[in-house]
Amino acid sequence: MSARETIQPDLLSHEEVQYSDEVPDVVEPDADPAQRWEIRPSGYPRSAEERFEALQELKFGTVFTDHLAHSVWTPGEGWHDRRIEAYGPITLDPASSVLHYGQEIFEGLKAYRYADGSIRCFRPEENARRFARSARRLALPELSVDDFMGSLIGLVRTDVDWVPDGEGTSLYLRPFMFASERYLGVRPGQFVDYMVIASPVGPYFTHGFKPVAIWVAQDYHRAGPGGTGAAKCGGNYAASLLPQQVAYSHGCEQVCFLDAATSSVIEELGGMNMFVVESDGSVSTPALTGTILEGVTRASIIQLLLDAGRPVKEREITLAELQDGIRSGAVAEVFACGTAAVITPIGRLVGEGFDLTVADGAPGGTTIGLHRQLTDIQYGRAEDPHGWMQRLA
Ligand SMILES: *Cc1c(COP(=O)(O)O)cnc(C)c1O
């Protein structure tokens, strides 16, 4: 089946687009951002049986679809050669700058299969805009929102049969960009690749909604003032791996990072933002200071709370305040959020010289409620009042 002929996106409208003669603009061929992405079908796609087999046991980030999106950039030509082609190993010159100086950025978002067969994505244009901001910080060329969307749509249409339909499953999309120029001099790469790969994923919590213990890193930081903390770049993750190992050694699943300047203010986890729910029902989250990644999930949770008339404070939260609040019971719930797990309850806060259990250690009502509300919107089980879901195929 050619998905291209049978499925039309409705990116310009959050409502169902009517494909009749009366509908202007939105159905013009120009409105299709995937149009510029040439489809070069894989010569070795997996059979329906192989795909079925691969979709049985989904472990995060281990199974990939038959195709990827790819475009290249040079100063002379800008972005060009946009194509959807076979997934497979790539050739890189050993002197490629990304291998030496880490000039790389990425994004992560999910596409969901709806009951009507359509494939929808959660706020993808927010990821597109963040990708452009990350590019700017890493001195990489910006990719337009249109090209970002076109690459997602082109890839998802081509590999539409790889979008799983089981409870809690989705197609995880990983756009990324790196400097591939063969040059050991330190300057922005003059040859850059952009790619999107796709991985069907299962529910994050296979054994129920389980609270995690987090280790508060006192000796290591993930970001500093003026650094790359607000950009989604591989280097931030590389820097978080050692403290992550320290966390494991203390029986914790995740690391909570403090500000680099004073080591006293809560920032975020290695790949998730944090929220604190007080016993009076008010909610706080660390304010965006330039060293915190602006999560799409974070912004969406703030919106949902405000919709419900609940006060949300974006402010400075010190470690001392959080410790005192947990001890006194003024802090009722702590949770982390991000695309992969959506919401992760935090049951314990552990660090050098302290080990605190949040309330009774079980997920709280606000945490459970927000998780349900967000996933209901994402899977199309609830109304989408802000038009967050965009159709890809
Ligand atoms: C990606 C990321 C998040 C979460 O962002 P979402 O858009 O909600 O997925 C939070 N912190 C860091 C450091 C991240 O890289």
mmCIF file of C-alpha atoms and ligand atoms in Angstrom:
data_model
loop_
_atom_site.group_PDB
_atom_site.id
_atom_site.type_symbol
_atom_site.label_atom_id
_atom_site.label_comp_id
_atom_site.label_asym_id
_atom_site.label_seq_id
_atom_site.Cartn_x
_atom_site.Cartn_y
_atom_site.Cartn_z
ATOM 1 C CA MET A 1 0.000 0.000 0.000
ATOM 2 C CA SER A 2 1.287 3.453 -0.719
ATOM 3 C CA ALA A 3 0.581 5.317 2.478
ATOM 4 C CA ARG A 4 1.359 8.475 0.626
ATOM 5 C CA GLU A 5 -1.726 8.239 -1.569
ATOM 6 C CA THR A 6 -4.156 7.058 1.014
ATOM 7 C CA ILE A 7 -3.298 9.016 4.111
ATOM 8 C CA GLN A 8 -3.216 12.759 4.373
ATOM 9 C CA PRO A 9 -1.871 14.695 7.319
ATOM 10 C CA ASP A 10 -3.844 17.387 9.039
ATOM 11 C CA LEU A 11 -1.000 19.394 10.368
ATOM 12 C CA LEU A 12 -2.534 22.723 9.661
ATOM 13 C CA SER A 13 -5.646 21.958 11.594
ATOM 14 C CA HIS A 14 -6.201 20.123 14.811
ATOM 15 C CA GLU A 15 -9.678 19.200 13.661
ATOM 16 C CA GLU A 16 -10.423 16.399 11.254
ATOM 17 C CA VAL A 17 -9.769 17.788 7.772
ATOM 18 C CA GLN A 18 -12.605 17.330 5.307
ATOM 19 C CA TYR A 19 -11.272 16.373 1.897
ATOM 20 C CA SER A 20 -13.901 18.021 -0.249
ATOM 21 C CA ASP A 21 -13.669 20.688 -2.909
ATOM 22 C CA GLU A 22 -14.863 23.385 -0.552
ATOM 23 C CA VAL A 23 -11.958 23.084 1.826
ATOM 24 C CA PRO A 24 -9.271 25.632 0.957
ATOM 25 C CA ASP A 25 -5.577 25.877 1.749
ATOM 26 C CA VAL A 26 -5.081 22.996 4.122
ATOM 27 C CA VAL A 27 -5.406 20.331 1.427
ATOM 28 C CA GLU A 28 -3.095 21.996 -1.065
ATOM 29 C CA PRO A 29 -0.181 19.723 -1.934
ATOM 30 C CA ASP A 30 2.139 22.419 -0.605
ATOM 31 C CA ALA A 31 0.684 21.831 2.810
ATOM 32 C CA ASP A 32 2.337 18.407 2.946
ATOM 33 C CA PRO A 33 5.742 18.870 4.622
ATOM 34 C CA ALA A 34 6.707 15.293 3.655
ATOM 35 C CA GLN A 35 6.518 16.134 -0.007
ATOM 36 C CA ARG A 36 10.160 17.170 -0.167
ATOM 37 C CA TRP A 37 11.311 13.887 1.336
ATOM 38 C CA GLU A 38 11.977 11.405 -1.459
ATOM 39 C CA ILE A 39 10.983 7.853 -0.610
ATOM 40 C CA ARG A 40 13.690 5.349 -1.525
ATOM 41 C CA PRO A 41 12.177 2.046 -0.394
ATOM 42 C CA SER A 42 14.455 -0.427 1.363
ATOM 43 C CA GLY A 43 15.562 -3.358 -0.776
ATOM 44 C CA TYR A 44 15.414 -5.618 2.279
ATOM 45 C CA PRO A 45 12.320 -4.770 4.356
ATOM 46 C CA ARG A 46 11.375 -7.412 6.877
ATOM 47 C CA SER A 47 8.420 -9.675 6.144
ATOM 48 C CA ALA A 48 5.109 -9.344 7.976
ATOM 49 C CA GLU A 49 6.058 -12.418 10.035
ATOM 50 C CA GLU A 50 9.459 -10.996 10.987
ATOM 51 C CA ARG A 51 7.824 -7.723 11.965
ATOM 52 C CA PHE A 52 5.205 -9.510 14.035
ATOM 53 C CA GLU A 53 7.978 -11.407 15.797
ATOM 54 C CA ALA A 54 9.985 -8.219 16.433
ATOM 55 C CA LEU A 55 6.946 -6.456 17.912
ATOM 56 C CA GLN A 56 6.262 -9.183 20.487
ATOM 57 C CA GLU A 57 8.720 -8.288 23.247
ATOM 58 C CA LEU A 58 9.435 -4.600 23.127
ATOM 59 C CA LYS A 59 12.379 -3.452 25.193
ATOM 60 C CA PHE A 60 13.140 0.259 24.983
ATOM 61 C CA GLY A 61 15.352 1.228 22.053
ATOM 62 C CA THR A 62 16.292 -2.249 20.816
ATOM 63 C CA VAL A 63 14.064 -2.759 17.750
ATOM 64 C CA PHE A 64 14.159 -0.382 14.775
ATOM 65 C CA THR A 65 11.927 -0.006 11.731
ATOM 66 C CA ASP A 66 12.934 -0.674 8.092
ATOM 67 C CA HIS A 67 13.673 2.950 7.148
ATOM 68 C CA LEU A 68 15.180 6.180 8.416
ATOM 69 C CA ALA A 69 14.940 9.819 7.367
ATOM 70 C CA HIS A 70 18.176 11.470 6.255
ATOM 71 C CA SER A 71 19.247 14.871 4.975
ATOM 72 C CA VAL A 72 22.626 16.557 4.731
ATOM 73 C CA TRP A 73 23.818 20.128 5.084
ATOM 74 C CA THR A 74 26.712 22.107 3.692
ATOM 75 C CA PRO A 75 27.257 25.871 3.932
ATOM 76 C CA GLY A 76 26.839 26.204 0.158
ATOM 77 C CA GLU A 77 23.703 24.153 -0.311
ATOM 78 C CA GLY A 78 22.014 24.336 3.073
ATOM 79 C CA TRP A 79 19.793 21.335 3.838
ATOM 80 C CA HIS A 80 19.389 19.083 0.808
ATOM 81 C CA ASP A 81 19.066 15.499 -0.367
ATOM 82 C CA ARG A 82 16.070 14.836 1.884
ATOM 83 C CA ARG A 83 15.184 11.179 1.705
ATOM 84 C CA ILE A 84 13.538 8.262 3.463
ATOM 85 C CA GLU A 85 15.853 5.299 2.925
ATOM 86 C CA ALA A 86 16.723 1.851 4.266
ATOM 87 C CA TYR A 87 17.731 1.682 7.933
ATOM 88 C CA GLY A 88 21.285 0.436 8.243
ATOM 89 C CA PRO A 89 24.841 1.177 9.367
ATOM 90 C CA ILE A 90 26.308 4.449 8.148
ATOM 91 C CA THR A 91 29.844 5.195 7.016
ATOM 92 C CA LEU A 92 31.692 7.888 8.932
ATOM 93 C CA ASP A 93 35.202 9.118 8.339
ATOM 94 C CA PRO A 94 37.316 8.464 11.472
ATOM 95 C CA ALA A 95 38.158 12.176 11.496
ATOM 96 C CA SER A 96 34.460 13.214 11.585
ATOM 97 C CA SER A 97 34.220 16.068 14.081
ATOM 98 C CA VAL A 98 31.338 14.507 16.057
ATOM 99 C CA LEU A 99 33.648 11.639 17.083
ATOM 100 C CA HIS A 100 36.196 14.048 18.542
ATOM 101 C CA TYR A 101 34.325 17.109 19.791
ATOM 102 C CA GLY A 102 30.805 15.789 20.297
ATOM 103 C CA GLN A 103 28.955 18.282 18.119
ATOM 104 C CA GLU A 104 25.606 16.480 18.282
ATOM 105 C CA ILE A 105 21.988 17.110 19.324
ATOM 106 C CA PHE A 106 18.871 14.950 19.464
ATOM 107 C CA GLU A 107 15.163 14.826 20.205
ATOM 108 C CA GLY A 108 12.768 12.166 21.467
ATOM 109 C CA LEU A 109 9.041 11.916 20.862
ATOM 110 C CA LYS A 110 6.348 9.293 20.491
ATOM 111 C CA ALA A 111 3.745 8.426 17.835
ATOM 112 C CA TYR A 112 0.620 6.522 18.844
ATOM 113 C CA ARG A 113 -1.701 4.306 16.825
ATOM 114 C CA TYR A 114 -5.331 5.304 17.250
ATOM 115 C CA ALA A 115 -8.334 2.981 16.943
ATOM 116 C CA ASP A 116 -9.191 4.504 13.520
ATOM 117 C CA GLY A 117 -5.734 3.528 12.211
ATOM 118 C CA SER A 118 -4.383 7.073 12.228
ATOM 119 C CA ILE A 119 -0.971 7.773 13.767
ATOM 120 C CA ARG A 120 -0.682 10.781 16.047
ATOM 121 C CA CYS A 121 2.158 12.531 17.775
ATOM 122 C CA PHE A 122 2.242 14.626 20.963
ATOM 123 C CA ARG A 123 3.185 18.291 20.336
ATOM 124 C CA PRO A 124 5.867 17.513 17.711
ATOM 125 C CA GLU A 125 6.305 21.160 16.756
ATOM 126 C CA GLU A 126 7.514 21.869 20.303
ATOM 127 C CA ASN A 127 10.263 19.305 19.735
ATOM 128 C CA ALA A 128 10.999 20.901 16.347
ATOM 129 C CA ARG A 129 11.455 24.310 17.962
ATOM 130 C CA ARG A 130 13.591 22.908 20.771
ATOM 131 C CA PHE A 131 15.707 21.068 18.188
ATOM 132 C CA ALA A 132 16.369 24.403 16.476
ATOM 133 C CA ARG A 133 17.330 26.005 19.810
ATOM 134 C CA SER A 134 19.655 23.092 20.607
ATOM 135 C CA ALA A 135 21.226 23.429 17.141
ATOM 136 C CA ARG A 136 21.918 27.094 17.738
ATOM 137 C CA ARG A 137 23.676 26.367 21.061
ATOM 138 C CA LEU A 138 25.832 23.637 19.527
ATOM 139 C CA ALA A 139 26.689 25.795 16.470
ATOM 140 C CA LEU A 140 24.876 23.365 14.186
ATOM 141 C CA PRO A 141 22.671 24.547 11.295
ATOM 142 C CA GLU A 142 19.018 24.964 12.231
ATOM 143 C CA LEU A 143 16.444 22.686 10.642
ATOM 144 C CA SER A 144 13.058 24.288 9.904
ATOM 145 C CA VAL A 145 9.918 23.112 11.696
ATOM 146 C CA ASP A 146 8.615 22.132 8.261
ATOM 147 C CA ASP A 147 11.591 19.893 7.539
ATOM 148 C CA PHE A 148 11.457 18.371 11.025
ATOM 149 C CA MET A 149 7.749 17.581 10.556
ATOM 150 C CA GLY A 150 8.291 16.374 6.987
ATOM 151 C CA SER A 151 10.945 13.910 8.106
ATOM 152 C CA LEU A 152 8.672 12.482 10.821
ATOM 153 C CA ILE A 153 5.670 12.219 8.513
ATOM 154 C CA GLY A 154 7.688 10.708 5.660
ATOM 155 C CA LEU A 155 9.236 8.083 7.950
ATOM 156 C CA VAL A 156 6.033 7.215 9.839
ATOM 157 C CA ARG A 157 4.018 6.865 6.605
ATOM 158 C CA THR A 158 6.679 4.599 5.126
ATOM 159 C CA ASP A 159 6.976 2.431 8.246
ATOM 160 C CA VAL A 160 3.363 2.803 9.373
ATOM 161 C CA ASP A 161 3.007 -0.955 9.914
ATOM 162 C CA TRP A 162 5.708 -0.720 12.595
ATOM 163 C CA VAL A 163 3.581 1.455 14.884
ATOM 164 C CA PRO A 164 2.435 -1.003 17.560
ATOM 165 C CA ASP A 165 -1.152 -1.047 18.794
ATOM 166 C CA GLY A 166 -0.927 -2.782 22.177
ATOM 167 C CA GLU A 167 -1.789 -1.131 25.486
ATOM 168 C CA GLY A 168 0.852 1.450 26.403
ATOM 169 C CA THR A 169 2.874 0.948 23.210
ATOM 170 C CA SER A 170 4.091 3.602 20.773
ATOM 171 C CA LEU A 171 6.660 4.329 18.088
ATOM 172 C CA TYR A 172 9.543 6.247 19.662
ATOM 173 C CA LEU A 173 11.010 8.744 17.171
ATOM 174 C CA ARG A 174 14.623 9.824 17.549
ATOM 175 C CA PRO A 175 15.690 12.782 15.387
ATOM 176 C CA PHE A 176 19.390 13.662 15.679
ATOM 177 C CA MET A 177 22.016 15.831 13.998
ATOM 178 C CA PHE A 178 25.793 15.633 14.005
ATOM 179 C CA ALA A 179 28.879 17.179 12.409
ATOM 180 C CA SER A 180 30.317 14.650 9.967
ATOM 181 C CA GLU A 181 33.007 16.760 8.369
ATOM 182 C CA ARG A 182 36.437 15.123 8.076
ATOM 183 C CA TYR A 183 38.473 17.683 9.952
ATOM 184 C CA LEU A 184 40.319 17.749 13.265
ATOM 185 C CA GLY A 185 40.365 21.523 13.592
ATOM 186 C CA VAL A 186 38.111 22.902 16.302
ATOM 187 C CA ARG A 187 35.314 24.785 14.577
ATOM 188 C CA PRO A 188 31.685 24.032 13.646
ATOM 189 C CA GLY A 189 31.465 21.175 11.147
ATOM 190 C CA GLN A 190 30.955 22.236 7.554
ATOM 191 C CA PHE A 191 29.238 18.971 6.707
ATOM 192 C CA VAL A 192 26.278 17.960 8.859
ATOM 193 C CA ASP A 193 23.885 14.998 8.832
ATOM 194 C CA TYR A 194 20.308 14.959 10.104
ATOM 195 C CA MET A 195 18.562 11.649 10.651
ATOM 196 C CA VAL A 196 15.449 10.211 12.244
ATOM 197 C CA ILE A 197 15.270 6.606 13.385
ATOM 198 C CA ALA A 198 12.154 4.963 14.821
ATOM 199 C CA SER A 199 11.800 2.289 17.480
ATOM 200 C CA PRO A 200 8.572 0.562 18.540
ATOM 201 C CA VAL A 201 8.415 0.619 22.343
ATOM 202 C CA GLY A 202 6.285 -1.053 24.994
ATOM 203 C CA PRO A 203 4.902 0.366 28.226
ATOM 204 C CA TYR A 204 7.658 1.934 30.333
ATOM 205 C CA PHE A 205 6.361 0.429 33.539
ATOM 206 C CA THR A 206 6.008 -3.290 32.956
ATOM 207 C CA HIS A 207 5.344 -4.015 36.631
ATOM 208 C CA GLY A 208 2.867 -1.256 37.417
ATOM 209 C CA PHE A 209 3.477 2.355 38.313
ATOM 210 C CA LYS A 210 6.537 1.876 40.516
ATOM 211 C CA PRO A 211 8.163 4.709 42.519
ATOM 212 C CA VAL A 212 11.909 5.075 42.082
ATOM 213 C CA ALA A 213 14.659 6.108 44.482
ATOM 214 C CA ILE A 214 16.803 9.033 43.364
ATOM 215 C CA TRP A 215 20.352 9.832 44.360
ATOM 216 C CA VAL A 216 21.175 13.507 44.899
ATOM 217 C CA ALA A 217 24.573 14.098 43.287
ATOM 218 C CA GLN A 218 26.664 16.498 45.364
ATOM 219 C CA ASP A 219 29.995 16.118 43.553
ATOM 220 C CA TYR A 220 28.913 16.046 39.935
ATOM 221 C CA HIS A 221 26.803 18.475 37.925
ATOM 222 C CA ARG A 222 25.166 18.035 34.540
ATOM 223 C CA ALA A 223 25.110 21.725 33.584
ATOM 224 C CA GLY A 224 26.520 25.076 34.579
ATOM 225 C CA PRO A 225 25.652 28.705 33.881
ATOM 226 C CA GLY A 226 26.222 29.470 30.202
ATOM 227 C CA GLY A 227 26.749 25.789 29.421
ATOM 228 C CA THR A 228 24.644 23.390 27.379
ATOM 229 C CA GLY A 229 22.119 22.370 30.054
ATOM 230 C CA ALA A 230 19.136 23.764 28.152
ATOM 231 C CA ALA A 231 20.164 22.059 24.904
ATOM 232 C CA LYS A 232 19.362 18.428 24.209
ATOM 233 C CA CYS A 233 22.842 17.242 23.331
ATOM 234 C CA GLY A 234 24.569 13.906 23.692
ATOM 235 C CA GLY A 235 27.376 15.458 25.719
ATOM 236 C CA ASN A 236 25.023 16.240 28.620
ATOM 237 C CA TYR A 237 24.132 12.571 28.773
ATOM 238 C CA ALA A 238 27.765 11.486 28.574
ATOM 239 C CA ALA A 239 28.465 13.704 31.587
ATOM 240 C CA SER A 240 25.588 12.114 33.528
ATOM 241 C CA LEU A 241 26.725 8.499 33.134
ATOM 242 C CA LEU A 242 29.312 8.430 35.913
ATOM 243 C CA PRO A 243 26.994 10.021 38.532
ATOM 244 C CA GLN A 244 24.354 7.559 37.275
ATOM 245 C CA GLN A 245 26.722 4.708 38.172
ATOM 246 C CA VAL A 246 27.230 6.242 41.611
ATOM 247 C CA ALA A 247 23.430 6.323 42.005
ATOM 248 C CA TYR A 248 23.196 2.616 41.121
ATOM 249 C CA SER A 249 25.890 1.814 43.651
ATOM 250 C CA HIS A 250 23.672 3.423 46.308
ATOM 251 C CA GLY A 251 20.643 1.408 45.208
ATOM 252 C CA CYS A 252 19.033 4.323 43.361
ATOM 253 C CA GLU A 253 17.621 4.289 39.832
ATOM 254 C CA GLN A 254 18.136 7.951 38.889
ATOM 255 C CA VAL A 255 20.287 10.976 39.709
ATOM 256 C CA CYS A 256 18.986 14.343 40.849
ATOM 257 C CA PHE A 257 21.352 17.140 39.874
ATOM 258 C CA LEU A 258 21.878 20.350 41.850
ATOM 259 C CA ASP A 259 22.924 23.727 40.463
ATOM 260 C CA ALA A 260 26.640 23.944 39.702
ATOM 261 C CA ALA A 261 27.138 27.357 41.315
ATOM 262 C CA THR A 262 25.992 26.548 44.881
ATOM 263 C CA SER A 263 25.159 22.807 44.940
ATOM 264 C CA SER A 264 22.073 23.697 46.948
ATOM 265 C CA VAL A 265 19.247 24.131 44.418
ATOM 266 C CA ILE A 266 17.320 21.249 42.815
ATOM 267 C CA GLU A 267 17.549 21.244 39.010
ATOM 268 C CA GLU A 268 16.451 18.009 37.339
ATOM 269 C CA LEU A 269 17.277 14.361 36.727
ATOM 270 C CA GLY A 270 19.617 13.216 33.936
ATOM 271 C CA GLY A 271 16.756 13.097 31.443
ATOM 272 C CA MET A 272 13.604 14.166 33.300
ATOM 273 C CA ASN A 273 12.224 17.308 34.929
ATOM 274 C CA MET A 274 10.994 17.319 38.533
ATOM 275 C CA PHE A 275 7.821 18.362 40.341
ATOM 276 C CA VAL A 276 7.003 18.673 44.029
ATOM 277 C CA VAL A 277 3.410 18.493 45.321
ATOM 278 C CA GLU A 278 2.807 20.112 48.690
ATOM 279 C CA SER A 279 0.274 18.785 51.153
ATOM 280 C CA ASP A 280 -1.899 21.884 50.594
ATOM 281 C CA GLY A 281 -2.225 20.803 46.936
ATOM 282 C CA SER A 282 0.027 23.466 45.444
ATOM 283 C CA VAL A 283 2.664 22.310 42.988
ATOM 284 C CA SER A 284 6.199 23.580 42.389
ATOM 285 C CA THR A 285 8.809 22.853 39.761
ATOM 286 C CA PRO A 286 12.288 24.336 39.340
ATOM 287 C CA ALA A 287 12.154 27.519 37.257
ATOM 288 C CA LEU A 288 13.924 27.441 33.890
ATOM 289 C CA THR A 289 17.255 29.050 34.630
ATOM 290 C CA GLY A 290 19.132 28.177 31.461
ATOM 291 C CA THR A 291 20.718 25.108 33.027
ATOM 292 C CA ILE A 292 17.504 23.044 32.922
ATOM 293 C CA LEU A 293 16.117 21.328 29.833
ATOM 294 C CA GLU A 294 12.686 22.717 28.904
ATOM 295 C CA GLY A 295 10.646 19.532 28.821
ATOM 296 C CA VAL A 296 7.532 19.320 26.672
ATOM 297 C CA THR A 297 6.042 17.025 29.322
ATOM 298 C CA ARG A 298 6.906 19.603 32.000
ATOM 299 C CA ALA A 299 5.138 22.389 30.074
ATOM 300 C CA SER A 300 2.113 20.151 29.446
ATOM 301 C CA ILE A 301 1.797 19.199 33.127
ATOM 302 C CA ILE A 302 1.913 22.871 34.130
ATOM 303 C CA GLN A 303 -0.881 23.557 31.612
ATOM 304 C CA LEU A 304 -3.048 20.667 32.856
ATOM 305 C CA LEU A 305 -2.673 21.815 36.466
ATOM 306 C CA LEU A 306 -3.549 25.399 35.557
ATOM 307 C CA ASP A 307 -6.578 24.113 33.584
ATOM 308 C CA ALA A 308 -7.708 22.400 36.787
ATOM 309 C CA GLY A 309 -7.321 25.649 38.716
ATOM 310 C CA ARG A 310 -4.349 24.387 40.684
ATOM 311 C CA PRO A 311 -1.541 26.819 41.458
ATOM 312 C CA VAL A 312 1.835 25.950 39.951
ATOM 313 C CA LYS A 313 4.952 27.774 41.048
ATOM 314 C CA GLU A 314 8.033 27.799 38.835
ATOM 315 C CA ARG A 315 10.618 28.756 41.398
ATOM 316 C CA GLU A 316 13.864 27.954 43.132
ATOM 317 C CA ILE A 317 13.560 24.775 45.214
ATOM 318 C CA THR A 318 16.498 24.183 47.513
ATOM 319 C CA LEU A 319 17.624 20.738 48.589
ATOM 320 C CA ALA A 320 17.319 21.843 52.237
ATOM 321 C CA GLU A 321 13.698 22.908 51.715
ATOM 322 C CA LEU A 322 12.844 19.642 49.994
ATOM 323 C CA GLN A 323 14.494 17.589 52.749
ATOM 324 C CA ASP A 324 12.680 19.572 55.476
ATOM 325 C CA GLY A 325 9.383 19.289 53.609
ATOM 326 C CA ILE A 326 9.680 15.541 53.226
ATOM 327 C CA ARG A 327 10.577 15.165 56.928
ATOM 328 C CA SER A 328 7.726 17.398 58.143
ATOM 329 C CA GLY A 329 5.135 16.042 55.721
ATOM 330 C CA ALA A 330 4.718 19.413 53.992
ATOM 331 C CA VAL A 331 5.858 17.661 50.800
ATOM 332 C CA ALA A 332 3.255 15.072 49.822
ATOM 333 C CA GLU A 333 4.535 13.884 46.451
ATOM 334 C CA VAL A 334 7.599 14.174 44.238
ATOM 335 C CA PHE A 335 7.651 13.012 40.647
ATOM 336 C CA ALA A 336 9.768 13.246 37.513
ATOM 337 C CA CYS A 337 8.511 13.638 33.954
ATOM 338 C CA GLY A 338 9.688 13.190 30.385
ATOM 339 C CA THR A 339 8.611 11.642 27.103
ATOM 340 C CA ALA A 340 9.916 8.125 27.731
ATOM 341 C CA ALA A 341 8.191 7.381 31.046
ATOM 342 C CA VAL A 342 5.700 10.300 30.962
ATOM 343 C CA ILE A 343 5.579 10.443 34.787
ATOM 344 C CA THR A 344 7.761 8.568 37.267
ATOM 345 C CA PRO A 345 6.819 8.745 40.957
ATOM 346 C CA ILE A 346 9.779 9.387 43.262
ATOM 347 C CA GLY A 347 9.470 7.419 46.475
ATOM 348 C CA ARG A 348 12.862 8.084 48.050
ATOM 349 C CA LEU A 349 15.387 10.896 48.056
ATOM 350 C CA VAL A 350 18.851 9.641 48.972
ATOM 351 C CA GLY A 351 22.189 11.420 49.261
ATOM 352 C CA GLU A 352 25.382 11.665 51.285
ATOM 353 C CA GLY A 353 24.109 11.391 54.874
ATOM 354 C CA PHE A 354 20.355 11.196 54.287
ATOM 355 C CA ASP A 355 17.744 8.713 53.073
ATOM 356 C CA LEU A 356 14.215 10.111 53.058
ATOM 357 C CA THR A 357 10.982 8.381 52.066
ATOM 358 C CA VAL A 358 8.422 10.704 50.487
ATOM 359 C CA ALA A 359 5.139 10.352 52.459
ATOM 360 C CA ASP A 360 4.452 6.594 52.576
ATOM 361 C CA GLY A 361 6.659 5.903 49.546
ATOM 362 C CA ALA A 362 3.682 5.052 47.323
ATOM 363 C CA PRO A 363 2.613 7.143 44.307
ATOM 364 C CA GLY A 364 0.334 10.032 45.337
ATOM 365 C CA GLY A 365 -3.011 11.109 43.897
ATOM 366 C CA THR A 366 -1.717 14.066 41.898
ATOM 367 C CA THR A 367 1.045 11.943 40.364
ATOM 368 C CA ILE A 368 -1.371 9.164 39.398
ATOM 369 C CA GLY A 369 -4.013 11.628 38.163
ATOM 370 C CA LEU A 370 -1.603 13.564 35.940
ATOM 371 C CA HIS A 371 -0.174 10.363 34.498
ATOM 372 C CA ARG A 372 -3.674 9.185 33.612
ATOM 373 C CA GLN A 373 -4.723 12.571 32.210
ATOM 374 C CA LEU A 374 -1.657 12.899 29.983
ATOM 375 C CA THR A 375 -1.684 9.334 28.678
ATOM 376 C CA ASP A 376 -5.449 9.524 28.060
ATOM 377 C CA ILE A 377 -4.853 12.535 25.799
ATOM 378 C CA GLN A 378 -1.879 10.861 24.104
ATOM 379 C CA TYR A 379 -3.751 7.629 23.358
ATOM 380 C CA GLY A 380 -6.926 9.453 22.297
ATOM 381 C CA ARG A 381 -8.992 8.203 25.234
ATOM 382 C CA ALA A 382 -9.770 11.741 26.389
ATOM 383 C CA GLU A 383 -10.522 15.069 24.790
ATOM 384 C CA ASP A 384 -7.550 17.105 23.634
ATOM 385 C CA PRO A 385 -8.569 20.657 24.595
ATOM 386 C CA HIS A 386 -5.273 22.271 23.547
ATOM 387 C CA GLY A 387 -4.922 20.499 20.189
ATOM 388 C CA TRP A 388 -1.711 18.807 21.294
ATOM 389 C CA MET A 389 -2.080 15.700 19.144
ATOM 390 C CA GLN A 390 -1.010 16.061 15.518
ATOM 391 C CA ARG A 391 -1.728 13.537 12.847
ATOM 392 C CA LEU A 392 1.343 12.102 11.091
ATOM 393 C CA ALA A 393 -0.330 9.379 9.020
HETATM 394 C C1 LIG B 1 14.584 15.276 27.133
HETATM 395 C C2 LIG B 1 14.870 15.749 28.504
HETATM 396 C C3 LIG B 1 13.852 16.024 29.438
HETATM 397 C C4 LIG B 1 12.394 15.766 29.170
HETATM 398 O O1 LIG B 1 11.884 16.466 28.075
HETATM 399 P P1 LIG B 1 10.524 16.007 27.380
HETATM 400 O O2 LIG B 1 10.351 16.983 26.281
HETATM 401 O O3 LIG B 1 9.469 16.099 28.408
HETATM 402 O O4 LIG B 1 10.726 14.611 26.916
HETATM 403 C C5 LIG B 1 14.217 16.518 30.674
HETATM 404 N N1 LIG B 1 15.511 16.718 30.997
HETATM 405 C C6 LIG B 1 16.513 16.432 30.145
HETATM 406 C C7 LIG B 1 17.917 16.672 30.565
HETATM 407 C C8 LIG B 1 16.236 15.934 28.870
HETATM 408 O O5 LIG B 1 17.240 15.660 28.032
#
